[in-house]
Amino acid sequence: MNRAILRTAPVALLLLPALVRAQQDTARWLRNAAISPDGRTIAFCYQGDIWRVPAEGGDAVPLTTNEAFDHSPV
């Protein structure tokens, strides 16, 4: 049993960077996402501000930039 672990350990160490990189690609920081009625834009909360991004992807643009904690876009 110990030999099986020793054989698989190097493989696991080789896969570890790929697993970490895959986790970094997920956007877990998005909160309260809402899609527009026409389906072209997605609004979401990030760090107390509301942002929008095209549904096809692209750069996010801030809609609010103030000291208040904005949330729950509709």
XYZ file of N, CA and C in Angstrom:
222
model
N 0.820 -1.192 0.000
C 0.000 0.000 0.000
C 0.869 1.263 0.000
N 1.930 1.261 0.756
C 2.812 2.419 0.793
C 3.478 2.656 -0.561
N 3.766 1.586 -1.283
C 4.381 1.735 -2.597
C 3.419 2.382 -3.588
N 2.143 2.060 -3.479
C 1.151 2.678 -4.367
C 1.057 4.175 -4.116
N 1.120 4.554 -2.874
C 1.078 5.986 -2.541
C 2.322 6.681 -3.072
N 3.469 6.038 -2.923
C 4.711 6.634 -3.402
C 4.725 6.768 -4.922
N 4.053 5.856 -5.618
C 3.999 5.944 -7.078
C 3.070 7.048 -7.551
N 1.982 7.281 -6.845
C 1.010 8.287 -7.284
C 1.343 9.682 -6.781
N 2.152 9.812 -5.757
C 2.484 11.131 -5.210
C 3.136 12.051 -6.236
N 4.127 11.597 -7.024
C 4.714 12.497 -8.027
C 3.701 12.948 -9.078
N 2.782 12.085 -9.440
C 1.757 12.464 -10.415
C 0.857 13.552 -9.824
N 0.484 13.391 -8.563
C -0.359 14.392 -7.906
C 0.359 15.738 -7.820
N 1.651 15.711 -7.550
C 2.415 16.949 -7.478
C 2.513 17.629 -8.845
N 2.547 16.856 -9.912
C 2.577 17.433 -11.253
C 1.238 18.059 -11.629
N 0.151 17.494 -11.134
C -1.184 18.010 -11.456
C -1.591 19.186 -10.576
N -0.947 19.365 -9.456
C -1.326 20.420 -8.521
C -1.332 21.820 -9.146
N -0.303 22.249 -9.888
C -0.356 23.587 -10.499
C -1.534 23.758 -11.462
N -1.876 22.719 -12.197
C -3.012 22.815 -13.122
C -4.317 22.976 -12.354
N -4.460 22.289 -11.235
C -5.672 22.417 -10.430
C -5.781 23.810 -9.815
N -4.663 24.340 -9.347
C -4.669 25.689 -8.768
C -5.023 26.713 -9.840
N -4.463 26.577 -11.019
C -4.738 27.501 -12.111
C -6.215 27.439 -12.513
N -6.792 26.256 -12.540
C -8.206 26.111 -12.897
C -9.088 26.790 -11.856
N -8.709 26.732 -10.596
C -9.485 27.390 -9.560
C -9.405 28.910 -9.679
N -8.317 29.439 -10.169
C -8.167 30.879 -10.302
C -9.023 31.433 -11.435
N -9.406 30.597 -12.390
C -10.209 31.057 -13.512
C -11.684 31.216 -13.169
N -12.137 30.617 -12.071
C -13.536 30.752 -11.694
C -13.746 32.072 -10.973
N -14.854 32.714 -11.245
C -15.146 34.023 -10.663
C -16.017 33.849 -9.430
N -15.417 33.474 -8.330
C -16.168 33.273 -7.103
C -16.482 34.589 -6.394
N -15.902 35.674 -6.843
C -16.103 36.952 -6.189
C -17.347 37.666 -6.695
N -18.010 37.126 -7.720
C -19.242 37.730 -8.219
C -20.367 37.476 -7.231
N -21.167 38.493 -6.972
C -22.295 38.347 -6.059
C -23.529 38.968 -6.693
N -24.668 38.356 -6.458
C -25.971 38.898 -6.861
C -26.025 39.261 -8.339
N -25.616 38.386 -9.195
C -25.649 38.665 -10.632
C -27.087 38.705 -11.134
N -27.359 39.637 -12.040
C -28.688 39.772 -12.645
C -28.511 40.066 -14.127
N -29.308 39.417 -14.958
C -29.219 39.634 -16.398
C -30.306 40.619 -16.817
N -30.005 41.451 -17.799
C -30.955 42.459 -18.269
C -32.122 41.778 -18.990
N -33.266 42.465 -19.102
C -34.425 41.868 -19.774
C -34.147 41.456 -21.226
N -33.297 42.197 -21.924
C -32.999 41.832 -23.311
C -31.887 40.776 -23.414
N -31.286 40.394 -22.283
C -30.277 39.349 -22.259
C -28.911 39.760 -22.764
N -28.676 41.036 -22.922
C -27.393 41.497 -23.467
C -26.370 41.871 -22.408
N -26.818 42.189 -21.194
C -25.922 42.700 -20.161
C -26.153 41.954 -18.850
N -25.065 41.743 -18.119
C -25.136 41.156 -16.789
C -24.606 42.186 -15.806
N -25.358 42.427 -14.735
C -24.927 43.316 -13.658
C -24.595 42.457 -12.445
N -23.554 42.845 -11.710
C -23.139 42.084 -10.534
C -22.497 43.012 -9.527
N -22.400 42.532 -8.297
C -21.761 43.285 -7.223
C -20.329 42.809 -7.055
N -19.441 43.763 -6.804
C -18.046 43.446 -6.512
C -17.482 44.555 -5.637
N -17.007 44.209 -4.479
C -16.414 45.138 -3.521
C -17.313 46.337 -3.232
N -18.603 46.122 -3.087
C -19.529 47.171 -2.703
C -19.972 48.076 -3.833
N -19.610 47.782 -5.050
C -20.052 48.556 -6.205
C -20.778 47.626 -7.176
N -21.567 48.221 -8.055
C -22.277 47.450 -9.068
C -21.566 47.627 -10.400
N -21.343 46.529 -11.088
C -20.638 46.496 -12.359
C -21.539 45.895 -13.415
N -21.231 46.156 -14.675
C -21.945 45.503 -15.769
C -20.935 44.966 -16.768
N -21.337 43.892 -17.457
C -20.478 43.258 -18.447
C -21.388 42.706 -19.537
N -20.964 42.755 -20.792
C -21.778 42.146 -21.850
C -21.940 40.646 -21.607
N -23.100 40.109 -21.935
C -23.365 38.682 -21.729
C -22.433 37.819 -22.570
N -21.933 38.339 -23.687
C -21.000 37.577 -24.534
C -19.608 37.538 -23.933
N -19.357 38.333 -22.910
C -18.033 38.429 -22.302
C -17.385 39.749 -22.669
N -16.318 40.057 -22.011
C -15.614 41.313 -22.260
C -15.226 41.971 -20.960
N -14.912 43.250 -21.042
C -14.482 43.997 -19.867
C -15.682 44.466 -19.062
N -15.569 44.359 -17.743
C -16.605 44.856 -16.844
C -16.425 46.361 -16.651
N -17.533 47.067 -16.545
C -17.535 48.519 -16.374
C -18.265 48.842 -15.076
N -17.681 49.661 -14.207
C -18.375 49.997 -12.964
C -19.547 50.940 -13.228
N -20.677 50.657 -12.596
C -21.836 51.544 -12.685
C -21.902 52.481 -11.489
N -21.407 52.038 -10.348
C -21.373 52.876 -9.154
C -19.953 52.905 -8.614
N -19.537 54.058 -8.144
C -18.230 54.209 -7.492
C -18.378 55.231 -6.381
N -18.826 54.773 -5.243
C -18.973 55.659 -4.103
C -18.639 54.900 -2.835
N -18.696 55.577 -1.700
C -18.321 54.950 -0.442
C -19.415 54.047 0.109
N -20.614 54.175 -0.403
C -21.718 53.334 0.058
C -21.525 51.900 -0.426
N -22.159 50.952 0.240
C -22.095 49.552 -0.162
C -23.314 49.260 -1.023
N -23.131 49.289 -2.328
C -24.220 49.018 -3.263
C -24.338 47.515 -3.482
N -25.576 47.046 -3.615
C -25.780 45.615 -3.795
C -27.104 45.338 -4.482
N -27.309 44.116 -4.850
C -28.554 43.610 -5.429
C -28.988 44.358 -6.685
N -28.206 44.305 -7.755
C -28.649 44.959 -8.990
C -29.863 44.244 -9.575
N -30.703 45.016 -10.224
C -31.904 44.457 -10.855
C -31.907 44.868 -12.318
